[in-house]
Short mmCIF file of C-alpha atoms in Angstrom, two decimals:
data_model
loop_
_atom_site.label_atom_id
_atom_site.label_comp_id
_atom_site.label_asym_id
_atom_site.label_seq_id
_atom_site.Cartn_x
_atom_site.Cartn_y
_atom_site.Cartn_z
CA MET A 1201 123.45 135.24 82.13
CA GLN A 1202 127.50 135.02 82.33
CA SER A 1203 129.49 132.77 83.89
CA LEU A 1204 133.32 133.36 84.96
CA SER A 1205 135.76 130.27 84.32
CA GLN A 1206 139.57 129.65 84.63
CA VAL A 1207 140.84 126.69 82.25
CA TYR A 1208 144.37 125.61 82.28
CA CYS A 1209 145.90 123.47 80.01
CA ASP A 1210 149.10 121.66 79.20
CA SER A 1211 150.66 122.31 75.51
CA ARG A 1212 151.35 118.78 75.24
CA LEU A 1213 148.02 117.45 75.75
CA HIS A 1214 146.24 116.20 72.51
CA PHE A 1215 142.32 116.98 72.88
CA GLN A 1216 140.07 115.95 69.81
CA LEU A 1217 136.29 115.71 69.85
CA PRO A 1218 134.13 114.53 66.52
CA TRP A 1219 131.25 117.07 66.50
CA ASN A 1220 130.76 120.29 65.50
CA SER A 1221 127.92 123.15 66.37
CA ASN A 1222 126.23 126.13 64.67
CA LYS A 1223 124.86 127.56 68.25
CA THR A 1224 126.83 130.05 69.68
CA HIS A 1225 130.02 129.24 71.98
CA TYR A 1226 132.40 129.91 74.54
CA VAL A 1227 135.80 130.43 72.62
CA PHE A 1228 139.17 129.29 73.93
CA SER A 1229 141.89 130.76 71.76
CA LYS A 1230 145.52 129.51 72.16
CA SER A 1231 146.69 132.97 73.36
CA ASN A 1232 144.57 132.73 76.49
CA LEU A 1233 144.53 129.33 77.90
CA ARG A 1234 146.56 130.23 80.90
CA ARG A 1235 144.51 133.29 82.05
CA PRO A 1236 141.13 133.67 83.33
CA LYS A 1237 138.42 135.18 81.18
CA ARG A 1238 134.77 136.08 81.23
CA LEU A 1239 132.50 133.65 79.22
CA ASN A 1240 129.13 133.85 77.78
CA LEU A 1241 126.69 131.26 78.95
CA SER A 1242 125.20 129.32 75.90
CA CYS A 1243 124.18 126.08 74.57
CA SER A 1244 127.58 124.92 73.39
CA LEU A 1245 130.96 125.32 73.89
CA LYS A 1246 134.05 126.22 71.34
CA THR A 1247 137.26 125.13 72.15
CA SER A 1248 140.70 124.08 70.04
CA TYR A 1249 142.20 121.44 69.33
CA GLY A 1250 145.73 120.12 67.72
CA PHE A 1251 148.17 121.59 70.18
CA GLU A 1252 151.17 120.50 68.66
CA SER A 1253 154.47 122.26 70.17
CA GLU A 1254 155.51 122.90 66.29
CA ARG A 1255 152.12 124.64 65.64
CA ILE A 1256 152.50 126.77 68.55
CA GLU A 1257 155.95 127.70 67.50
CA ARG A 1258 155.34 128.71 64.10
CA GLY A 1259 152.42 130.99 65.58
CA GLU A 1260 149.80 129.42 63.42
CA LYS A 1261 146.43 130.08 64.60
CA PRO A 1262 144.64 127.01 66.17
CA GLU A 1263 141.59 125.52 64.81
CA ALA A 1264 138.20 125.46 66.96
CA PHE A 1265 135.41 123.49 67.36
CA SER A 1266 132.21 123.10 69.43
CA LEU A 1267 131.80 121.38 73.05
CA PRO A 1268 127.89 120.78 73.29
CA VAL A 1269 126.64 122.23 76.83
CA VAL A 1270 123.00 120.75 77.75
CA ILE A 1271 121.27 123.05 79.57
CA ARG A 1272 118.41 121.03 80.91
CA THR A 1273 114.75 122.84 82.16
CA SER A 1274 113.21 121.08 85.14
CA VAL A 1275 109.34 121.76 83.26
CA GLN A 1276 107.48 120.94 80.16
CA GLU A 1277 107.89 123.71 77.78
CA ASN A 1278 104.10 124.01 77.98
CA TYR A 1279 104.25 124.79 81.70
CA MET A 1280 104.43 128.73 81.22
CA GLU A 1281 101.15 128.32 79.31
CA TYR A 1282 99.24 126.87 81.76
CA VAL A 1283 100.61 129.20 84.37
CA LYS A 1284 99.02 132.19 82.23
CA TRP A 1285 95.61 130.89 82.69
CA LYS A 1286 95.92 129.63 85.99
CA PHE A 1287 97.08 133.23 87.17
CA LEU A 1288 93.55 134.38 85.17
CA HIS A 1289 91.47 131.55 87.34
CA ALA A 1290 93.25 132.13 90.18
CA VAL A 1291 92.94 135.38 90.81
CA PHE A 1292 89.11 135.94 89.95
CA SER A 1293 88.23 133.23 91.97
CA SER A 1294 90.16 134.69 94.96
CA ALA A 1295 88.07 137.89 94.66
CA LEU A 1296 85.08 135.96 94.19
CA ARG A 1297 85.81 134.12 97.41
CA VAL A 1298 86.25 137.24 99.51
CA LEU A 1299 82.59 138.70 98.12
CA ALA A 1300 80.77 135.85 99.15
CA THR A 1301 82.28 135.53 102.33
CA GLN A 1302 81.30 139.22 102.90
CA ALA A 1303 77.28 138.51 101.81
CA MET A 1304 77.33 135.70 104.66
CA PHE A 1305 78.44 137.82 107.10
CA ARG A 1306 75.97 140.48 105.86
CA ALA A 1307 73.49 137.82 106.02
CA MET A 1308 74.22 136.54 109.59
CA GLY A 1309 73.38 140.11 110.53
CA PHE A 1310 70.51 140.85 108.51
CA GLY A 1311 68.12 138.47 109.84
CA TYR A 1312 66.75 137.54 113.34
CA SER A 1313 68.49 137.99 116.41
CA LYS A 1314 67.88 134.22 117.19
CA SER A 1315 69.80 132.97 113.90
CA LEU A 1316 73.09 133.72 115.15
CA PRO A 1317 73.23 131.29 118.41
CA SER A 1318 71.73 128.59 116.12
CA ALA A 1319 73.93 129.10 113.52
CA ALA A 1320 76.89 129.11 116.12
CA ALA A 1321 75.40 125.63 117.49
CA LEU A 1322 74.49 123.81 114.30
CA ASN A 1323 77.43 125.37 112.10
CA TRP A 1324 79.70 122.03 112.58
CA VAL A 1325 76.44 119.63 112.07
CA LEU A 1326 75.24 120.78 109.19
CA LYS A 1327 77.51 123.14 107.12
CA ASP A 1328 81.13 121.86 107.81
CA GLY A 1329 79.98 118.03 108.84
CA LEU A 1330 77.93 117.88 105.60
CA GLY A 1331 80.33 119.36 103.68
CA ARG A 1332 83.27 117.12 104.68
CA LEU A 1333 80.53 113.75 104.44
CA SER A 1334 80.01 114.78 101.30
CA ARG A 1335 83.33 115.27 100.18
CA CYS A 1336 84.35 111.66 101.49
CA ILE A 1337 81.02 109.89 99.29
CA TYR A 1338 82.43 111.85 96.36
CA THR A 1339 86.22 110.85 96.58
CA ALA A 1340 85.39 107.29 97.42
CA SER A 1341 82.39 106.97 94.30
CA LEU A 1342 84.81 108.14 91.79
CA ALA A 1343 88.29 107.32 92.67
CA SER A 1344 89.27 105.61 89.24
CA ALA A 1345 87.83 108.79 87.43
CA PHE A 1346 90.34 110.89 88.92
CA ASP A 1347 92.71 109.56 86.66
CA THR A 1348 90.83 108.29 83.77
CA ASN A 1349 89.17 111.34 83.31
CA LEU A 1350 91.39 114.23 84.83
CA LYS A 1351 89.92 116.90 82.71
CA ARG A 1352 86.44 116.04 83.12
CA VAL A 1353 86.64 115.95 86.54
CA ARG A 1354 88.90 119.06 87.23
CA PHE A 1355 86.34 121.08 84.80
CA SER A 1356 83.32 119.94 86.01
CA THR A 1357 84.07 120.49 90.11
CA SER A 1358 85.27 123.68 89.02
CA ILE A 1359 82.03 124.61 87.83
CA MET A 1360 80.35 123.42 90.93
CA PHE A 1361 82.58 125.57 92.92
CA THR A 1362 81.18 128.78 90.93
CA LEU A 1363 77.86 127.76 91.61
CA SER A 1364 78.63 127.51 95.14
CA ILE A 1365 80.35 130.96 95.34
CA GLY A 1366 76.90 132.40 93.67
CA VAL A 1367 74.49 130.05 96.50
CA GLU A 1368 76.69 131.98 99.30
CA LEU A 1369 76.09 135.33 97.64
CA LEU A 1370 72.56 134.79 97.67
CA THR A 1371 72.53 134.43 101.79
CA PRO A 1372 71.90 138.26 102.27
CA VAL A 1373 68.55 137.96 100.17
CA PHE A 1374 67.36 134.81 101.93
CA PRO A 1375 68.44 135.30 105.90
CA ARG A 1376 66.22 133.27 107.21
CA TYR A 1377 67.56 130.25 104.90
CA PHE A 1378 71.34 131.09 105.89
CA LEU A 1379 71.94 127.87 107.41
CA LEU A 1380 70.23 125.80 104.39
CA LEU A 1381 72.11 127.86 101.68
CA ALA A 1382 75.41 127.72 103.36
CA THR A 1383 75.10 123.70 103.73
CA MET A 1384 74.19 123.45 100.11
CA ALA A 1385 77.27 125.93 99.21
CA ASN A 1386 79.82 124.08 101.66
CA VAL A 1387 78.86 120.59 100.22
CA ALA A 1388 79.63 121.92 96.94
CA LYS A 1389 82.85 123.32 97.84
CA GLN A 1390 83.78 120.57 99.44
CA ILE A 1391 83.44 118.25 96.52
CA SER A 1392 85.10 120.83 94.19
CA LEU A 1393 87.99 120.63 96.68
CA ALA A 1394 88.30 116.85 96.40
CA GLY A 1395 88.41 117.08 92.55
CA TYR A 1396 90.87 119.94 92.93
CA LEU A 1397 93.56 117.98 95.00
CA ALA A 1398 92.59 114.48 93.44
CA THR A 1399 93.64 115.50 90.15
CA GLY A 1400 96.56 118.07 91.25
CA SER A 1401 99.17 115.46 91.59
CA ALA A 1402 98.51 114.02 87.88
CA VAL A 1403 98.32 117.50 86.70
CA HIS A 1404 101.62 118.76 87.97
CA ARG A 1405 103.09 115.00 87.17
CA SER A 1406 102.45 115.98 83.35
CA PHE A 1407 104.65 119.03 83.78
CA ALA A 1408 107.43 116.86 85.48
CA VAL A 1409 110.67 116.22 83.00
CA ALA A 1410 112.82 114.07 85.53
CA GLY A 1411 110.63 112.71 88.19
CA ASN A 1412 111.03 116.07 90.31
CA LEU A 1413 106.99 116.08 91.64
CA GLY A 1414 108.14 117.96 94.49
CA GLU A 1415 109.81 120.58 92.83
CA VAL A 1416 106.74 121.30 90.88
CA SER A 1417 104.12 120.99 93.48
CA ALA A 1418 106.10 123.25 95.30
CA LYS A 1419 105.94 126.03 92.68
CA ALA A 1420 102.20 125.53 91.88
CA GLN A 1421 101.76 126.39 96.07
CA ILE A 1422 103.82 129.34 95.62
CA GLN A 1423 101.70 130.84 92.74
CA THR A 1424 98.64 129.85 94.06
CA VAL A 1425 99.58 132.32 97.16
CA CYS A 1426 100.75 134.96 95.15
CA PHE A 1427 98.02 135.07 92.44
CA ASP A 1428 95.34 134.63 95.37
CA ASN A 1429 97.07 137.70 96.97
CA VAL A 1430 96.31 139.44 93.83
CA GLY A 1431 92.61 138.36 93.81
CA LEU A 1432 92.44 139.76 97.39
CA MET A 1433 93.63 143.25 96.62
CA LEU A 1434 91.16 142.97 93.52
CA ALA A 1435 88.29 142.27 96.18
CA ALA A 1436 89.84 145.14 98.36
CA PHE A 1437 89.70 147.70 95.45
CA LEU A 1438 86.33 147.07 94.54
CA ASN A 1439 85.43 147.29 97.97
CA LEU A 1440 86.82 150.89 98.35
CA LEU A 1441 85.13 151.96 95.15
CA CYS A 1442 81.88 151.46 97.02
CA LYS A 1443 82.16 151.93 100.37
CA ASN A 1444 80.59 155.21 100.98
CA ASN A 1445 77.96 153.81 98.76
CA GLU A 1446 75.99 150.60 100.92
CA ARG A 1447 73.32 149.89 98.42
CA LEU A 1448 75.87 149.57 95.74
CA LEU A 1449 78.28 147.73 98.40
CA ALA A 1450 75.48 145.26 98.33
CA VAL A 1451 74.83 145.12 94.91
CA LEU A 1452 78.15 144.98 93.67
CA PRO A 1453 78.89 140.83 94.14
CA PHE A 1454 75.85 140.28 91.94
CA VAL A 1455 76.77 142.50 89.20
CA VAL A 1456 80.80 141.00 89.28
CA TYR A 1457 79.71 137.15 89.91
CA PRO A 1458 78.62 136.74 86.02
CA ILE A 1459 81.89 138.66 84.68
CA PHE A 1460 84.45 136.94 87.28
CA SER A 1461 82.73 133.31 87.26
CA ALA A 1462 83.13 133.25 83.35
CA ILE A 1463 86.89 134.55 83.40
CA ASP A 1464 87.67 132.34 86.08
CA LEU A 1465 86.19 129.37 83.87
CA LEU A 1466 87.62 130.63 81.14
CA GLY A 1467 91.04 130.31 82.52
CA ILE A 1468 90.24 126.74 83.98
CA TYR A 1469 89.14 125.54 80.49
CA GLN A 1470 92.32 127.32 78.34
CA GLY A 1471 94.61 126.24 81.08
CA LEU A 1472 93.51 122.43 81.09
CA LYS A 1473 94.62 122.50 77.22
CA HIS A 1474 98.02 123.04 78.22
CA VAL A 1475 97.89 119.89 80.11
CA HIS A 1476 99.63 116.68 78.26
CA PRO A 1477 99.23 113.90 80.28
CA GLN A 1478 101.62 110.72 79.39
CA THR A 1479 99.89 108.11 81.14
CA LEU A 1480 97.83 106.12 78.90
CA THR A 1481 94.01 105.23 79.46
CA LYS A 1482 91.63 103.32 77.22
CA ASP A 1483 90.31 106.55 75.66
CA ARG A 1484 94.14 107.86 74.79
CA LEU A 1485 94.76 104.54 73.71
CA GLU A 1486 91.99 104.52 71.39
CA ILE A 1487 92.73 107.83 69.91
CA ILE A 1488 96.45 106.32 69.19
CA LEU A 1489 95.62 103.32 67.84
CA ASP A 1490 93.50 105.21 65.38
CA ARG A 1491 96.13 107.55 64.43
CA TRP A 1492 98.51 104.13 63.98
CA ILE A 1493 95.71 102.32 62.31
CA HIS A 1494 95.34 105.01 59.38
CA LEU A 1495 98.60 106.67 59.28
CA LYS A 1496 101.06 104.27 61.13
CA HIS A 1497 102.30 107.05 63.14
CA ILE A 1498 102.13 107.49 67.07
CA PRO A 1499 100.83 110.94 68.40
CA SER A 1500 102.55 112.73 71.30
CA PRO A 1501 100.78 113.18 74.42
CA ALA A 1502 100.09 116.94 73.39
CA GLU A 1503 98.58 116.25 70.00
CA VAL A 1504 96.30 113.31 71.69
CA SER A 1505 95.49 116.09 74.33
CA LYS A 1506 94.29 118.41 72.03
CA GLU A 1507 91.94 115.44 70.62
CA GLU A 1508 90.81 114.27 73.50
CA GLY A 1509 90.04 117.83 74.95
CA ILE A 1510 87.66 117.94 78.21
CA ASP A 1511 86.08 114.55 76.73
CA PHE A 1512 82.56 115.09 77.94
CA PRO A 1513 80.33 112.26 78.32
CA TRP A 1514 77.61 113.28 75.36
CA ARG A 1515 80.59 113.47 72.93
CA LYS A 1516 81.21 109.72 73.07
CA GLY A 1517 77.69 109.05 71.64
CA ARG A 1518 78.45 110.51 68.53
CA VAL A 1519 81.21 107.91 67.60
CA LEU A 1520 79.61 104.98 65.21
CA TRP A 1521 80.43 101.68 66.87
CA PRO A 1522 82.14 102.95 70.03
CA ILE A 1523 84.37 100.72 71.75
CA ARG A 1524 83.97 99.50 75.32
CA ILE A 1525 86.17 97.54 77.92
CA GLY A 1526 84.14 95.38 79.95
CA CYS A 1527 81.93 92.72 80.62
CA VAL A 1528 78.83 91.50 79.19
CA ASP A 1529 75.86 93.02 80.75
CA PRO A 1530 73.30 90.82 81.40
CA LYS A 1531 70.58 93.44 81.73
CA ASP A 1532 70.85 94.49 78.10
CA PRO A 1533 70.18 92.22 75.29
CA ILE A 1534 73.07 89.80 73.81
CA PRO A 1535 73.17 89.63 70.34
CA LYS A 1536 73.20 85.81 69.19
CA ILE A 1537 76.61 86.48 67.85
CA SER A 1538 78.11 87.66 71.08
CA MET A 1539 76.43 84.31 72.87
CA LEU A 1540 78.35 82.51 70.17
CA THR A 1541 81.89 84.10 70.45
CA MET A 1542 81.83 83.31 73.91
CA GLN A 1543 80.97 79.97 73.31
CA SER A 1544 84.02 79.62 70.96
CA LEU A 1545 86.46 80.44 73.71
CA ARG A 1546 89.44 78.76 74.04
CA GLY A 1547 91.94 78.29 77.37
CA GLU A 1548 94.81 80.30 76.11
CA ASP A 1549 92.82 83.22 75.27
CA SER A 1550 93.59 86.81 77.04
CA TYR A 1551 90.56 88.51 75.94
CA PHE A 1552 87.75 88.04 73.47
CA ILE A 1553 85.72 90.38 71.45
CA CYS A 1554 82.18 90.55 70.73
CA LEU A 1555 79.40 93.02 69.53
CA GLU A 1556 76.94 94.09 71.92
CA THR A 1557 73.68 96.49 71.70
CA THR A 1558 73.24 99.35 74.25
CA PRO A 1559 70.16 101.77 74.87
CA LYS A 1560 70.90 104.98 74.23
CA GLY A 1561 69.24 107.84 75.63
CA PHE A 1562 65.26 106.17 75.40
CA ARG A 1563 64.84 102.49 75.64
CA SER A 1564 63.72 102.70 72.34
CA ASN A 1565 67.30 103.84 70.94
CA LYS A 1566 69.44 101.27 70.13
CA GLN A 1567 73.23 101.71 69.79
CA GLN A 1568 75.43 99.23 68.13
CA GLY A 1569 79.06 98.56 69.92
CA VAL A 1570 82.42 96.63 69.99
CA LEU A 1571 82.79 94.96 73.24
CA LEU A 1572 86.53 93.83 74.55
CA CYS A 1573 86.14 91.63 77.34
CA LEU A 1574 89.58 91.08 79.23
CA ARG A 1575 90.51 87.76 80.66
CA GLU A 1576 92.03 87.82 84.71
CA GLY A 1577 95.58 88.14 85.01
CA CYS A 1578 95.89 89.62 81.43
CA SER A 1579 98.94 91.69 80.64
CA VAL A 1580 99.63 95.43 79.43
CA THR A 1581 100.14 93.69 76.08
CA ASP A 1582 97.12 91.70 75.99
CA ILE A 1583 94.88 95.07 76.51
CA ILE A 1584 96.94 96.92 73.66
CA MET A 1585 96.64 93.87 71.14
CA GLY A 1586 92.88 93.56 72.27
CA LEU A 1587 92.11 97.11 71.98
CA LEU A 1588 93.96 97.20 68.72
CA GLN A 1589 92.14 94.64 67.19
CA ALA A 1590 89.12 95.77 68.22
CA CYS A 1591 89.71 99.07 66.31
CA TYR A 1592 90.58 97.09 63.19
CA ILE A 1593 87.30 95.20 63.52
CA ARG A 1594 85.40 98.52 64.06
CA GLU A 1595 87.04 99.95 60.96
CA GLU A 1596 85.50 96.80 59.01
CA LEU A 1597 82.14 96.95 60.34
CA ARG A 1598 82.04 100.80 59.30
CA ARG A 1599 82.56 100.35 55.94
CA ARG A 1600 79.96 97.16 55.84
CA ASP A 1601 76.67 98.44 56.69
CA LYS A 1602 74.65 95.15 56.78
CA TRP A 1603 76.35 94.64 60.11
CA LYS A 1604 74.08 97.36 61.57
CA GLN A 1605 71.04 95.68 60.59
CA ILE A 1606 72.09 92.65 61.76
CA MET A 1607 72.58 93.51 65.14
CA GLU A 1608 69.14 95.38 65.37
CA THR A 1609 67.23 92.19 64.07
CA ASN A 1610 69.35 89.82 65.75
CA VAL A 1611 68.92 87.29 62.83
CA VAL A 1612 72.27 85.97 62.33
CA SER A 1613 72.81 83.16 59.15
CA GLU A 1614 75.58 80.56 59.31
CA SER A 1615 77.10 82.56 56.24
CA LEU A 1616 77.07 85.58 58.68
CA LEU A 1617 78.57 83.83 61.31
CA SER A 1618 81.14 82.57 59.26
CA GLU A 1619 82.11 85.86 58.16
CA TRP A 1620 82.43 86.96 61.39
CA PHE A 1621 84.65 84.79 62.98
CA LYS A 1622 87.00 84.85 59.63
CA MET A 1623 86.82 88.70 60.23
CA VAL A 1624 88.06 88.25 63.66
CA GLU A 1625 90.78 85.73 62.93
CA ASP A 1626 91.88 87.70 59.65
CA VAL A 1627 92.48 90.90 61.86
CA LYS A 1628 94.11 88.82 64.93
CA ARG A 1629 96.71 86.81 62.46
CA CYS A 1630 97.87 89.61 59.98
CA ALA A 1631 97.32 92.97 61.72
CA CYS A 1632 97.41 92.50 65.58
CA THR A 1633 100.69 89.76 65.55
CA LEU A 1634 102.65 90.05 68.88
CA GLU A 1635 105.72 91.35 66.51
CA ASP A 1636 103.05 94.55 65.78
CA VAL A 1637 102.19 94.82 69.24
CA GLU A 1638 106.07 95.23 70.48
CA LEU A 1639 106.83 97.71 67.79
CA LEU A 1640 103.85 99.96 68.78
CA THR A 1641 105.05 99.76 72.31
CA GLU A 1642 108.36 101.17 71.48
CA GLU A 1643 107.01 103.63 69.40
CA LEU A 1644 104.83 104.83 72.35
CA HIS A 1645 108.02 105.11 74.55
CA ARG A 1646 109.51 106.58 71.70
CA SER A 1647 106.87 109.21 71.58
CA GLY A 1648 106.67 109.77 75.20
CA TRP A 1649 104.02 107.91 76.34
CA SER A 1650 104.27 105.65 79.55
CA VAL A 1651 103.82 102.34 78.74
CA LYS A 1652 104.38 100.23 81.89
CA ASN A 1653 100.61 100.57 82.73
CA ILE A 1654 97.28 101.17 81.41
CA LEU A 1655 94.86 103.33 83.86
CA LEU A 1656 91.36 101.81 83.51
CA SER A 1657 88.13 102.83 85.44
CA VAL A 1658 86.11 100.24 87.65
CA GLN A 1659 84.02 99.48 84.88
CA GLU A 1660 86.86 98.88 82.54
CA GLN A 1661 88.82 96.66 85.26
CA VAL A 1662 85.89 93.95 85.56
CA ARG A 1663 87.63 90.31 84.35
CA TYR A 1664 85.89 87.36 83.44
CA ASN A 1665 87.65 83.90 84.57
CA MET A 1666 87.34 80.66 83.14
CA SER A 1667 87.33 78.59 86.15
#
């Protein structure tokens, strides 16, 4: 890209700047300061200094130095990788929707003649009505999960959408059950649409650089339209290839469905790997604190996103001594040591940490974990300090195998009780002071994290009250 610029300068002007750059430059020589010159766009600007009239009269060549020019982009650097995978997903998803609509039209034509008026009469109530009602119920029940489990919701609803396409493809095979199959498919589609719309703004916000969420969202809409049109062209091309063979045209959706679905889900899965949210959740903050404890290093959003992955629920069961934020569940057995911890609470405490034993899988299987209970009105600093202390305590518990046996037997002696309270106080005094948390908060902000708020699920937002 080139730029045309005119520079006029007074020979009496003394222009001095302290920095230098090794990048490509605009070059302003002494002999052409008074006439326009075509300049090459670059990352810095090279100019002259020391415009003394004596040096000009002697004909000396003026020295040059660099004036940096910052060129800002409107999206994160990982945005283009996301768009590439989005293209793959959108094209094949659009093609599948076309084939599914054709299959439903064939199903209505192949069924009984009475099915057409009945379909027209019950279409709104059964198909669209129930679908939108299911969408409302799903959105209301998972309101906080759209932020705390962004990638999981996005990918799981995409799987549901793909399955709904498969149900619609079955309507020509079972034309008598057209309304039932169409209604089931539409319910799944509405739920997947709710997940897509609810997580869309969070995905776009992760790519915005300077609060330009509207610009990124507008680009996403343009991309969706263009990619969908490519998918329509792909479906039309396949239909043209099979237009002279009715049997092949009927079998075509079942042949391409597993291939297109696999490519569609692959595009979504790979695209989500390039989505790096900067907002803090319990799981992300736990990953950050573990890295801070072991390496004294704050990982970037990209590093945490890579380790976090899709965050499937079954992955959490593999963690030894998992940490949970919430309150004690009276339905589960409360260990004696946890009861004594709650009895020792003081009025100024903003949180407390205890141990818990929760069922895992079958009722006979038990899992030992660490529970962080937050007090009503606690601040973001309190949450960070409490979770940091819980991570330190978990490290101690992992090194001491006897605590697992103690939790299983629920037999606590006076010496073990003293050891527990000493461990908690030592961690809180030595490793989780307010100065440490302030330093941690500064490092979080410097690494690109938003520390104004921590997004918690509905269960994690439960607080206790001392009154």
